[in-house]
């Protein structure tokens, strides 16, 4: 019983960075813009939160600024993808590479050391931020499925021309959705640095932005599905670690596979036909 | 005509870029006797780990032996590092070219094969060529001492190990730690977990949750060999009010009070020795292994934990064990029990 409780708590603690980023990814993709730059936006968010937290001593301000910076970086992605009609994948990859380089460069210029920042004094209250993130993710689900704006976002991603003819501004809706995904990714990154660890280290997002994309697809482009997918990944991770701590003779690589095997089983058995938004990844031309 | 102009312009631009590039890599000091070039591992200078240690070795050689050196910090250990090693070798200016870390192994092997007259050295790996000196460390001997500290200090009789990725180099740490714990405390239990994946050495969040799982199993001292991920180990230990042990360089002051000691790898001493051999014309392209006896691995000075988290008797006992290993009375096996 104690173990089950521990695993559930671990799941709730591990999931948030992927979960919040995945719900943001859903919104962006539902509006028709693929955002694989989320990994980079998380990393920049994690870094911005650390810098603000170290210089002001206030981790909460750090989280806010991380959301803001994440939004700014995604504005760049939105500008390239929507206004310039550039290739969304290339823009996203470029942002990921840029994020990796700029953060490690800034560590050197700001703190005169490499690899990681100094440690910060105060961490944000983990339980409080956990609640905020889960509520935010669930509200996003309601927003997408129960509000007029949410319906418009989905319409723009399915058939932008039809949406445009009834007077919905495709560009405005897409800009809004992409920026929201960047804000969420920034907050997800901030969770890693100022809530969980109290330090920024190079490339600390460690692929969580891509895991978020996987959770989005696994969740069938529905924020609620993405939330469950993220929790499943986190549970698989916690479970694999637990098995390893009680039985050391199992090869580590088998255990590392557990979250992904769970995903495969769920994909084959539980999820019906998955279908991406029709206009996803394609720029809209009037 | 237009094409020709474009072509000339392109050539000129590239020429300018290339000449700029090589300019910055020229050493500043004029005409010293011995010149050394170094290509760091991807962590780069300032990693508070073995790159910094190599850098200290170079600085010491510069001061005491009057050498000069050029350095390069690559972002990837394959193409970029290889090109840089080849560029250093091609210039023919350097008496010794050093590659840091096992990730650079293949690049250095390729370049050293192409330039058999050039002397190379590699840290933490073996390149079996007559013109390469391979500097390896007996991490398992140093880790044995960490195991002894943990085994003597634990109250729950459970200690933990967190590794970055499960491969032989990191398993040496696990093996030594395991044997050290058992040597001083046969009843103690060891829980060991590897982070794994593509980012095992760069994922402090994963390291933290894995450390928490070990603490849940009762572990009250956790030793890590996981590079930057170790920050997550320290944070988890601090939050749970238990202890951790650092690795590679002196990490005792990362979170003062939480870290008992660190397993130090003295890359600086090893590199200094090789450079000294080069200046004396005694360079040998063979593998040299630095253990406790050669002063290549060891504990920190316990400056922050002596008499507090680690008792005087423990430190004394560990010093005795260290001597016994140096004298060959204790032989440490580099392969962990779980891998046999």
Coordinates of C-alpha atoms in Angstrom, one line a residue:
Chain A
X1 CA 0.0 0.0 0.0
X2 CA 2.8 2.4 1.0
X3 CA 4.5 1.6 -2.3
X4 CA 1.4 2.3 -4.4
X5 CA 1.0 5.6 -2.7
X6 CA 4.7 6.4 -3.3
X7 CA 4.4 5.5 -7.0
X8 CA 1.3 7.7 -7.4
X9 CA 3.0 10.6 -5.8
X10 CA 6.1 10.1 -7.9
X11 CA 3.9 10.0 -11.0
X12 CA 2.3 13.3 -10.1
X13 CA 5.7 14.9 -9.5
X14 CA 7.4 13.6 -12.6
X15 CA 4.6 14.3 -15.1
X16 CA 4.1 18.1 -14.9
X17 CA 6.8 19.4 -17.4
X18 CA 5.6 16.9 -20.1
X19 CA 2.0 17.3 -19.2
X20 CA 1.7 21.1 -19.4
X21 CA 3.9 21.2 -22.6
X22 CA 1.7 18.5 -24.2
X23 CA -1.5 20.4 -23.6
X24 CA 0.1 23.5 -25.1
X25 CA 1.2 21.3 -28.1
X26 CA -2.4 20.2 -28.5
X27 CA -3.6 23.7 -28.8
X28 CA -1.0 24.8 -31.3
X29 CA -1.5 21.7 -33.5
X30 CA -5.3 21.9 -33.3
X31 CA -5.0 25.4 -34.8
X32 CA -2.9 23.9 -37.6
X33 CA 0.6 24.8 -36.6
X34 CA 3.1 22.0 -35.7
X35 CA 5.4 23.2 -33.0
X36 CA 8.4 20.9 -32.5
X37 CA 10.4 23.9 -31.0
X38 CA 8.8 23.1 -27.7
X39 CA 11.9 21.3 -26.5
X40 CA 13.9 24.5 -27.0
X41 CA 11.2 26.7 -25.5
X42 CA 11.2 24.5 -22.3
X43 CA 15.0 24.9 -22.1
X44 CA 14.9 28.6 -22.5
X45 CA 12.1 28.8 -20.0
X46 CA 14.1 26.7 -17.5
X47 CA 17.0 29.0 -18.0
X48 CA 15.1 32.3 -17.7
X49 CA 13.4 31.1 -14.5
X50 CA 16.8 30.3 -13.0
X51 CA 18.3 33.6 -13.9
X52 CA 15.4 35.6 -12.5
X53 CA 15.2 33.4 -9.4
X54 CA 18.9 33.8 -8.7
X55 CA 18.9 37.6 -9.2
X56 CA 15.7 38.5 -7.4
X57 CA 15.4 35.6 -5.0
X58 CA 11.8 35.1 -6.1
X59 CA 11.2 31.7 -7.9
X60 CA 7.5 32.6 -8.6
X61 CA 8.6 35.7 -10.6
X62 CA 11.0 33.3 -12.4
X63 CA 8.1 31.1 -13.4
X64 CA 6.1 34.0 -14.8
X65 CA 9.0 35.3 -16.8
X66 CA 9.7 31.8 -18.1
X67 CA 6.2 31.8 -19.5
X68 CA 6.7 35.2 -21.0
X69 CA 10.0 34.2 -22.6
X70 CA 8.5 30.9 -23.9
X71 CA 5.7 33.0 -25.4
X72 CA 8.2 35.4 -27.0
X73 CA 10.2 32.5 -28.6
X74 CA 7.0 30.9 -29.9
X75 CA 6.1 34.3 -31.4
X76 CA 9.1 33.9 -33.6
X77 CA 7.9 30.4 -34.6
X78 CA 4.5 31.8 -35.2
X79 CA 5.9 34.7 -37.4
X80 CA 7.9 32.2 -39.5
X81 CA 5.1 29.6 -39.8
X82 CA 2.1 31.9 -40.2
X83 CA 3.1 35.2 -41.7
X84 CA 6.1 34.1 -43.7
X85 CA 4.6 30.7 -44.4
X86 CA 7.9 29.0 -43.8
X87 CA 8.4 25.3 -43.1
X88 CA 7.2 24.7 -39.6
X89 CA 9.5 21.7 -38.9
X90 CA 12.6 23.7 -39.9
X91 CA 11.7 26.6 -37.8
X92 CA 11.1 24.3 -34.8
X93 CA 14.4 22.5 -35.2
X94 CA 16.2 25.8 -35.5
X95 CA 14.6 27.0 -32.3
X96 CA 15.7 23.8 -30.5
X97 CA 19.3 24.2 -31.7
X98 CA 19.3 27.9 -30.9
X99 CA 18.0 27.2 -27.3
X100 CA 20.8 24.7 -26.6
X101 CA 23.5 27.1 -27.8
X102 CA 22.2 30.4 -26.3
X103 CA 21.6 28.9 -22.8
X104 CA 25.1 27.4 -22.6
X105 CA 26.6 30.6 -24.0
X106 CA 24.7 32.8 -21.5
X107 CA 25.7 30.6 -18.5
X108 CA 29.3 31.4 -19.4
X109 CA 28.8 35.2 -20.0
X110 CA 26.5 35.7 -17.0
X111 CA 28.0 33.4 -14.4
X112 CA 31.5 32.8 -15.8
X113 CA 31.2 29.1 -15.5
X114 CA 30.2 26.3 -17.9
X115 CA 27.7 23.4 -17.7
X116 CA 25.5 24.8 -15.0
X117 CA 24.4 28.0 -13.2
X118 CA 25.0 28.5 -9.5
X119 CA 22.4 27.0 -7.2
X120 CA 19.5 29.2 -6.2
X121 CA 18.5 29.9 -2.6
X122 CA 14.7 29.5 -2.6
X123 CA 12.7 27.0 -4.5
X124 CA 9.1 27.5 -5.3
X125 CA 6.6 25.5 -3.3
X126 CA 6.2 22.3 -5.2
X127 CA 2.7 21.4 -4.1
X128 CA 1.3 24.8 -5.0
X129 CA 2.9 24.8 -8.5
X130 CA 1.7 21.2 -9.0
X131 CA -1.9 22.2 -8.4
X132 CA -1.6 25.3 -10.6
X133 CA -0.2 23.1 -13.5
X134 CA -2.8 20.4 -13.2
X135 CA -5.6 23.0 -13.0
X136 CA -4.2 24.9 -15.9
X137 CA -4.0 21.7 -18.0
X138 CA -7.6 20.8 -17.2
X139 CA -8.8 24.3 -17.9
X140 CA -7.2 24.1 -21.3
X141 CA -9.2 20.9 -22.0
X142 CA -12.4 22.8 -21.1
X143 CA -11.3 25.8 -23.1
X144 CA -10.7 23.7 -26.3
X145 CA -13.9 21.7 -26.0
X146 CA -16.5 23.9 -24.3
X147 CA -15.8 27.5 -25.5
X148 CA -16.4 29.4 -28.7
X149 CA -12.8 30.3 -29.1
X150 CA -11.8 26.7 -28.6
X151 CA -14.2 25.7 -31.3
X152 CA -12.7 28.3 -33.6
X153 CA -9.2 27.0 -32.9
X154 CA -10.3 23.6 -34.0
X155 CA -12.1 24.9 -37.0
X156 CA -9.0 26.8 -38.2
X157 CA -6.9 23.7 -37.9
X158 CA -9.5 21.5 -39.8
X159 CA -10.5 23.8 -42.6
X160 CA -9.0 27.3 -42.5
X161 CA -10.7 28.4 -45.7
X162 CA -14.1 27.5 -44.4
X163 CA -13.3 29.3 -41.1
X164 CA -12.1 32.3 -43.0
X165 CA -15.2 32.6 -45.1
X166 CA -17.4 32.8 -42.0
X167 CA -15.3 35.7 -40.7
X168 CA -12.8 34.0 -38.3
X169 CA -9.3 35.5 -38.5
X170 CA -7.1 32.4 -39.2
X171 CA -3.9 34.3 -38.5
X172 CA -5.0 35.8 -35.2
X173 CA -6.3 32.4 -34.0
X174 CA -3.1 30.7 -35.0
X175 CA -0.9 33.3 -33.4
X176 CA -2.8 33.0 -30.2
X177 CA -2.5 29.2 -30.2
X178 CA 1.2 29.0 -30.9
X179 CA 2.0 31.7 -28.3
X180 CA 0.0 29.7 -25.7
X181 CA 1.9 26.6 -26.5
X182 CA 5.2 28.5 -25.9
X183 CA 4.0 30.0 -22.6
X184 CA 3.1 26.5 -21.4
X185 CA 6.4 25.0 -22.5
X186 CA 8.2 27.9 -20.7
X187 CA 6.3 27.1 -17.5
X188 CA 7.1 23.4 -18.0
X189 CA 10.8 24.2 -18.2
X190 CA 10.6 26.4 -15.2
X191 CA 9.1 23.5 -13.2
X192 CA 12.3 21.6 -13.8
X193 CA 14.7 24.3 -12.7
X194 CA 13.0 26.4 -10.0
X195 CA 10.5 24.0 -8.6
X196 CA 12.3 20.6 -8.8
X197 CA 16.1 21.1 -8.8
X198 CA 17.1 24.6 -7.8
X199 CA 19.7 24.8 -10.6
X200 CA 19.9 25.0 -14.4
X201 CA 22.2 22.5 -16.2
X202 CA 22.9 22.3 -19.9
X203 CA 20.2 20.6 -21.9
X204 CA 18.3 19.8 -18.8
X205 CA 15.0 19.4 -20.6
X206 CA 16.5 16.2 -21.9
X207 CA 13.9 15.4 -24.6
X208 CA 10.8 16.2 -22.5
X209 CA 9.6 18.5 -25.3
X210 CA 9.6 15.6 -27.7
X211 CA 7.9 13.4 -25.1
X212 CA 5.2 16.0 -24.9
X213 CA 4.7 15.8 -28.7
X214 CA 4.4 12.0 -28.3
X215 CA 1.9 12.5 -25.5
X216 CA -0.1 14.8 -27.7
X217 CA -0.3 12.3 -30.5
X218 CA -1.0 9.4 -28.1
X219 CA -3.8 11.5 -26.6
X220 CA -5.3 11.9 -30.0
X221 CA -4.8 15.7 -30.1
X222 CA -7.2 16.1 -27.2
X223 CA -5.8 17.9 -24.1
X224 CA -7.4 15.4 -21.8
X225 CA -5.9 12.5 -23.7
X226 CA -2.5 14.3 -23.6
X227 CA -2.8 14.7 -19.8
X228 CA -3.5 10.9 -19.4
X229 CA -0.7 10.0 -21.8
X230 CA 1.8 12.2 -19.8
X231 CA 0.7 10.6 -16.5
X232 CA 1.1 7.1 -18.1
X233 CA 4.7 8.0 -19.2
X234 CA 5.5 9.3 -15.7
X235 CA 4.0 6.2 -14.0
X236 CA 6.0 3.9 -16.3
X237 CA 9.1 5.8 -15.4
X238 CA 8.4 5.6 -11.6
X239 CA 7.4 2.0 -11.8
X240 CA 10.6 1.0 -13.7
X241 CA 12.8 2.7 -11.1
X242 CA 10.9 1.0 -8.3
X243 CA 11.4 -2.4 -9.9
X244 CA 15.1 -1.7 -10.2
X245 CA 15.5 -0.7 -6.6
X246 CA 13.9 -4.0 -5.3
X247 CA 15.5 -6.3 -7.8
X248 CA 18.9 -5.3 -9.1
X249 CA 19.4 -8.4 -11.4
X250 CA 17.1 -7.2 -14.1
X251 CA 19.1 -5.5 -16.9
X252 CA 18.6 -1.7 -16.7
X253 CA 17.8 -1.4 -20.4
X254 CA 14.7 -3.6 -20.1
X255 CA 13.4 -1.3 -17.4
X256 CA 14.1 1.9 -19.4
X257 CA 11.8 0.4 -22.0
X258 CA 8.8 0.0 -19.7
X259 CA 7.2 3.5 -20.3
X260 CA 7.4 3.0 -24.0
X261 CA 6.1 -0.6 -24.0
X262 CA 3.2 0.7 -21.9
X263 CA 2.6 3.3 -24.6
X264 CA 2.7 0.7 -27.4
X265 CA 0.2 -1.5 -25.6
X266 CA -2.1 1.4 -24.9
X267 CA -1.8 2.6 -28.5
X268 CA -2.6 -0.8 -29.9
X269 CA -5.3 -1.8 -27.5
X270 CA -7.1 1.2 -26.1
X271 CA -6.9 4.1 -28.4
X272 CA -9.1 4.0 -31.5
X273 CA -8.2 5.5 -34.8
X274 CA -6.0 8.6 -34.3
X275 CA -6.5 11.5 -36.6
X276 CA -4.4 14.7 -36.8
X277 CA -6.1 18.0 -37.5
X278 CA -6.4 18.2 -41.3
X279 CA -4.6 21.5 -41.9
X280 CA -1.9 20.7 -39.4
X281 CA 1.6 21.7 -40.6
X282 CA 0.3 23.6 -43.6
X283 CA 0.5 27.4 -43.8
X284 CA -2.7 29.1 -44.8
X285 CA -2.8 31.3 -47.9
X286 CA -5.7 33.6 -48.5
Chain B
X1 CA 31.6 37.0 -66.0
X2 CA 29.0 37.2 -63.3
X3 CA 29.5 33.6 -62.3
X4 CA 33.3 34.1 -62.1
X5 CA 32.8 37.1 -59.9
X6 CA 30.5 35.2 -57.6
X7 CA 33.0 32.4 -57.4
X8 CA 35.8 34.7 -56.6
X9 CA 33.7 36.4 -54.0
X10 CA 32.8 33.1 -52.4
X11 CA 36.5 32.0 -52.3
X12 CA 37.5 35.3 -50.7
X13 CA 34.8 35.1 -48.1
X14 CA 35.7 31.5 -47.1
X15 CA 39.3 32.4 -47.1
X16 CA 38.6 35.3 -44.7
X17 CA 36.5 33.0 -42.5
X18 CA 39.1 30.3 -42.4
X19 CA 42.0 32.7 -41.7
X20 CA 40.0 34.3 -38.9
X21 CA 39.3 30.8 -37.5
X22 CA 42.8 29.7 -37.4
X23 CA 44.1 33.0 -36.0
X24 CA 42.2 32.6 -32.8
X25 CA 43.6 29.1 -32.3
X26 CA 47.2 30.2 -32.6
X27 CA 49.0 30.2 -29.2
X28 CA 49.9 33.7 -27.9
X29 CA 53.2 32.8 -26.4
X30 CA 56.1 33.1 -28.8
X31 CA 58.6 30.3 -29.5
X32 CA 58.6 28.2 -26.4
X33 CA 60.2 24.8 -26.4
X34 CA 57.2 22.4 -26.1
X35 CA 53.8 23.0 -27.6
X36 CA 50.7 21.1 -26.6
X37 CA 47.2 21.1 -28.2
X38 CA 44.1 19.9 -26.4
X39 CA 40.6 19.1 -27.5
X40 CA 38.2 19.0 -24.6
X41 CA 35.3 16.7 -24.1
X42 CA 31.8 18.1 -24.9
X43 CA 31.3 19.3 -21.3
X44 CA 34.0 21.9 -22.0
X45 CA 36.0 24.0 -19.6
X46 CA 34.2 25.0 -16.4
X47 CA 32.4 21.6 -16.0
X48 CA 33.9 21.3 -12.5
X49 CA 34.8 17.8 -13.6
X50 CA 37.5 16.2 -15.7
X51 CA 37.8 18.9 -18.4
X52 CA 38.6 21.5 -15.7
X53 CA 41.0 19.0 -14.2
X54 CA 42.8 18.6 -17.5
X55 CA 43.0 22.4 -17.8
X56 CA 44.6 22.6 -14.4
X57 CA 47.2 20.1 -15.5
X58 CA 48.0 22.2 -18.5
X59 CA 48.3 25.4 -16.5
X60 CA 50.6 23.6 -14.1
X61 CA 52.8 22.4 -17.0
X62 CA 52.8 25.9 -18.4
X63 CA 54.1 27.3 -15.1
X64 CA 56.6 24.6 -14.1
X65 CA 57.8 23.3 -17.5
X66 CA 57.3 26.5 -19.6
X67 CA 55.2 24.9 -22.3
X68 CA 52.6 26.7 -24.3
X69 CA 49.2 25.3 -25.4
X70 CA 46.3 25.7 -27.8
X71 CA 42.8 24.5 -26.7
X72 CA 39.5 23.7 -28.4
X73 CA 36.1 23.0 -26.9
X74 CA 34.0 21.0 -29.4
X75 CA 30.2 20.7 -29.3
X76 CA 30.2 17.2 -30.7
X77 CA 32.9 14.6 -30.2
X78 CA 32.7 13.1 -33.7
X79 CA 33.0 15.3 -36.8
X80 CA 34.0 18.6 -35.1
X81 CA 36.5 17.1 -32.7
X82 CA 38.0 15.0 -35.4
X83 CA 38.4 17.9 -37.8
X84 CA 40.1 19.9 -35.0
X85 CA 42.4 17.0 -34.1
X86 CA 43.3 16.6 -37.7
X87 CA 43.9 20.4 -38.1
X88 CA 46.3 20.3 -35.1
X89 CA 48.1 17.3 -36.4
X90 CA 48.4 18.7 -40.0
X91 CA 50.0 21.9 -38.7
X92 CA 52.9 19.8 -37.4
X93 CA 53.6 22.4 -34.8
X94 CA 52.6 20.4 -31.7
X95 CA 54.7 18.0 -29.7
X96 CA 51.6 16.5 -28.1
X97 CA 47.9 16.5 -29.0
X98 CA 45.6 15.6 -26.2
X99 CA 42.0 14.3 -26.5
X100 CA 39.8 14.4 -23.3
X101 CA 37.2 11.7 -22.6
X102 CA 36.2 8.4 -24.0
X103 CA 33.7 9.9 -26.4
X104 CA 36.6 11.3 -28.5
X105 CA 38.1 7.8 -28.8
X106 CA 37.1 7.0 -32.4
X107 CA 38.0 10.5 -33.7
X108 CA 41.5 10.3 -32.1
X109 CA 42.0 6.7 -33.3
X110 CA 41.3 7.9 -36.9
X111 CA 43.5 10.9 -36.8
X112 CA 46.4 9.1 -34.9
X113 CA 46.4 6.4 -37.6
X114 CA 46.7 9.1 -40.4
X115 CA 49.6 10.9 -38.6
X116 CA 51.9 8.1 -37.2
X117 CA 54.7 10.6 -36.5
X118 CA 52.6 12.8 -34.3
X119 CA 52.4 12.1 -30.5
X120 CA 48.9 11.9 -29.0
X121 CA 47.4 11.3 -25.5
X122 CA 43.9 10.3 -24.6
X123 CA 42.3 10.6 -21.2
X124 CA 39.8 8.0 -19.9
X125 CA 40.1 5.7 -22.8
X126 CA 42.6 3.4 -24.7
X127 CA 43.8 3.9 -28.2
X128 CA 46.2 1.0 -29.0
X129 CA 48.7 2.7 -31.3
X130 CA 52.4 3.3 -30.8
X131 CA 52.0 7.1 -31.0
X132 CA 49.2 7.4 -28.4
X133 CA 49.6 7.5 -24.6
X134 CA 46.4 6.3 -23.0
X135 CA 45.7 7.6 -19.5
X136 CA 43.2 5.5 -17.7
X137 CA 42.0 5.6 -14.1
X138 CA 41.1 3.0 -11.6
X139 CA 37.8 4.5 -10.7
X140 CA 36.9 1.3 -8.9
X141 CA 39.7 1.8 -6.4
X142 CA 38.5 5.4 -5.6
X143 CA 34.9 4.2 -5.5
X144 CA 36.0 1.5 -3.0
X145 CA 37.0 4.2 -0.6
X146 CA 33.6 5.9 -1.1
X147 CA 31.9 2.6 -0.4
X148 CA 33.9 2.4 2.8
X149 CA 32.9 5.9 3.9
X150 CA 29.2 5.0 3.1
X151 CA 29.3 1.6 4.8
X152 CA 30.8 3.0 8.0
X153 CA 28.5 6.1 8.1
X154 CA 25.1 4.6 7.1
X155 CA 22.6 4.3 9.9
X156 CA 19.9 2.4 8.0
X157 CA 22.4 -0.1 6.5
X158 CA 21.1 0.7 3.0
X159 CA 23.2 2.8 0.6
X160 CA 22.4 3.9 -3.0
X161 CA 24.3 4.3 -6.3
X162 CA 23.1 6.3 -9.3
X163 CA 24.9 5.8 -12.6
X164 CA 24.5 7.9 -15.7
X165 CA 24.4 5.2 -18.4
X166 CA 25.1 1.5 -17.9
X167 CA 28.4 0.8 -19.7
X168 CA 31.8 -0.5 -18.5
X169 CA 33.3 2.8 -17.5
X170 CA 30.5 3.7 -15.2
X171 CA 30.1 0.1 -13.9
X172 CA 33.6 0.4 -12.6
X173 CA 32.3 3.0 -10.1
X174 CA 29.4 0.8 -9.1
X175 CA 31.7 -2.2 -8.7
X176 CA 34.2 -0.4 -6.4
X177 CA 31.5 1.2 -4.4
X178 CA 29.7 -2.1 -3.8
X179 CA 32.9 -3.9 -2.7
X180 CA 33.9 -1.0 -0.4
X181 CA 30.5 -1.1 1.3
X182 CA 30.6 -4.9 1.8
X183 CA 34.2 -4.8 3.0
X184 CA 33.5 -2.6 6.0
X185 CA 29.8 -3.5 6.5
X186 CA 28.9 -7.0 5.2
X187 CA 25.3 -6.6 6.3
X188 CA 24.7 -3.4 4.3
X189 CA 22.5 -3.5 1.3
X190 CA 23.2 -1.6 -1.9
X191 CA 20.5 -0.2 -4.2
X192 CA 21.7 0.8 -7.6
X193 CA 19.9 2.5 -10.5
X194 CA 21.1 3.8 -13.8
X195 CA 19.4 6.8 -15.5
X196 CA 19.9 5.5 -19.0
X197 CA 18.5 6.9 -22.2
X198 CA 20.1 9.5 -24.5
X199 CA 20.7 12.0 -21.8
X200 CA 21.8 9.9 -18.8
X201 CA 24.5 12.4 -17.9
X202 CA 22.4 15.5 -18.5
X203 CA 19.1 14.8 -16.9
X204 CA 19.1 15.9 -13.2
X205 CA 15.3 15.7 -13.0
X206 CA 15.4 12.0 -13.8
X207 CA 18.3 11.5 -11.4
X208 CA 16.3 13.2 -8.7
X209 CA 13.2 10.9 -9.0
X210 CA 15.5 7.8 -9.1
X211 CA 17.3 9.0 -6.0
X212 CA 14.0 9.5 -4.2
X213 CA 13.1 5.9 -5.1
X214 CA 16.3 4.7 -3.5
X215 CA 15.7 6.8 -0.4
X216 CA 12.2 5.3 -0.2
X217 CA 13.9 1.9 0.0
X218 CA 15.8 3.2 3.0
X219 CA 19.0 4.4 1.5
X220 CA 20.6 7.2 3.6
X221 CA 23.8 7.7 1.6
X222 CA 23.8 8.0 -2.2
X223 CA 26.9 7.9 -4.4
X224 CA 26.6 9.1 -8.0
X225 CA 28.6 8.7 -11.2
X226 CA 26.3 10.6 -13.5
X227 CA 28.0 13.9 -14.5
X228 CA 25.6 16.9 -14.5
X229 CA 22.7 14.6 -13.5
X230 CA 24.4 14.4 -10.1
X231 CA 22.8 17.8 -9.2
X232 CA 19.5 16.0 -9.0
X233 CA 21.0 13.4 -6.7
X234 CA 22.3 16.2 -4.3
X235 CA 18.9 18.0 -4.4
X236 CA 17.0 14.8 -3.5
X237 CA 19.4 14.0 -0.7
X238 CA 19.1 17.5 0.7
X239 CA 15.3 17.5 0.6
X240 CA 15.1 14.1 2.3
X241 CA 17.8 15.0 4.9
X242 CA 20.2 12.2 3.9
X243 CA 23.7 12.3 2.5
X244 CA 25.3 12.1 -0.9
X245 CA 28.8 11.5 -2.3
X246 CA 30.3 13.5 -5.2
X247 CA 32.4 12.3 -8.1
X248 CA 35.3 13.3 -10.5
X249 CA 36.3 16.5 -8.8
X250 CA 35.8 18.0 -5.4
X251 CA 32.0 18.5 -5.2
X252 CA 31.9 18.8 -1.4
X253 CA 30.8 22.4 -1.5
X254 CA 28.0 22.1 -4.0
X255 CA 25.6 21.7 -1.1
X256 CA 27.7 22.0 2.1
X257 CA 26.7 19.6 4.8
X258 CA 24.9 17.2 2.4
X259 CA 27.9 15.8 0.6
X260 CA 30.2 13.6 2.7
X261 CA 33.2 13.5 0.3
X262 CA 33.9 13.1 -3.4
X263 CA 35.8 10.5 -5.5
X264 CA 38.5 12.7 -7.1
X265 CA 40.0 11.7 -10.4
X266 CA 43.3 13.5 -10.7
X267 CA 43.4 14.1 -14.5
X268 CA 45.7 17.1 -13.9
X269 CA 48.5 14.9 -12.3
X270 CA 48.2 12.3 -15.1
X271 CA 48.3 14.9 -17.9
X272 CA 51.2 16.8 -16.2
X273 CA 53.2 13.6 -16.1
X274 CA 52.7 12.9 -19.8
X275 CA 53.7 16.4 -20.8
X276 CA 56.7 16.2 -18.5
X277 CA 57.8 13.0 -20.4
X278 CA 57.4 14.8 -23.7
X279 CA 59.6 17.7 -22.6
X280 CA 62.2 15.3 -21.5
X281 CA 62.0 13.4 -24.7
X282 CA 60.7 10.3 -22.9
X283 CA 57.2 10.0 -24.5
X284 CA 55.9 6.5 -24.7
X285 CA 52.9 5.5 -26.7
X286 CA 51.4 3.1 -24.1
X287 CA 48.6 2.7 -21.7
X288 CA 49.2 4.1 -18.2
X289 CA 46.7 3.3 -15.5
X290 CA 46.4 5.7 -12.5
X291 CA 45.1 4.1 -9.3
X292 CA 45.5 4.9 -5.6
X293 CA 49.1 3.9 -5.7
X294 CA 49.9 6.4 -8.5
X295 CA 47.9 9.1 -6.8
X296 CA 45.4 9.1 -9.6
X297 CA 42.2 8.7 -7.6
X298 CA 41.3 9.3 -4.0
X299 CA 39.0 11.1 -1.5
X300 CA 38.7 14.8 -0.8
X301 CA 40.2 16.2 2.4
X302 CA 36.8 15.9 4.2
X303 CA 37.1 19.7 5.0
X304 CA 33.3 20.2 5.3
X305 CA 32.3 16.9 6.9
X306 CA 35.2 15.9 9.2
X307 CA 33.9 15.4 12.8
X308 CA 30.3 16.3 11.6
X309 CA 28.7 13.9 9.2
X310 CA 31.8 11.7 8.9
X311 CA 33.6 10.7 12.1
X312 CA 37.3 10.9 12.7
X313 CA 37.5 7.1 13.1
X314 CA 35.8 6.6 9.7
X315 CA 38.4 8.9 8.1
X316 CA 41.2 7.0 9.8
X317 CA 39.9 3.7 8.7
X318 CA 39.4 4.9 5.1
X319 CA 43.0 6.1 5.1
X320 CA 44.2 2.7 6.2
X321 CA 42.1 1.0 3.5
X322 CA 43.6 3.4 0.9
X323 CA 47.1 2.3 2.0
X324 CA 46.1 -1.4 1.8
X325 CA 44.9 -0.9 -1.8
X326 CA 48.1 1.0 -2.7
X327 CA 50.1 -1.9 -1.2
X328 CA 48.1 -4.4 -3.1
X329 CA 46.6 -6.1 0.0
X330 CA 43.1 -5.4 -1.3
X331 CA 42.4 -6.0 -4.9
X332 CA 39.3 -4.3 -6.3
X333 CA 37.4 -5.9 -9.1
X334 CA 36.2 -3.4 -11.9
X335 CA 33.1 -5.5 -12.7
X336 CA 30.0 -5.2 -10.5
X337 CA 28.3 -8.3 -9.1
X338 CA 25.1 -7.7 -11.1
X339 CA 27.1 -7.7 -14.4
X340 CA 28.7 -11.1 -13.8

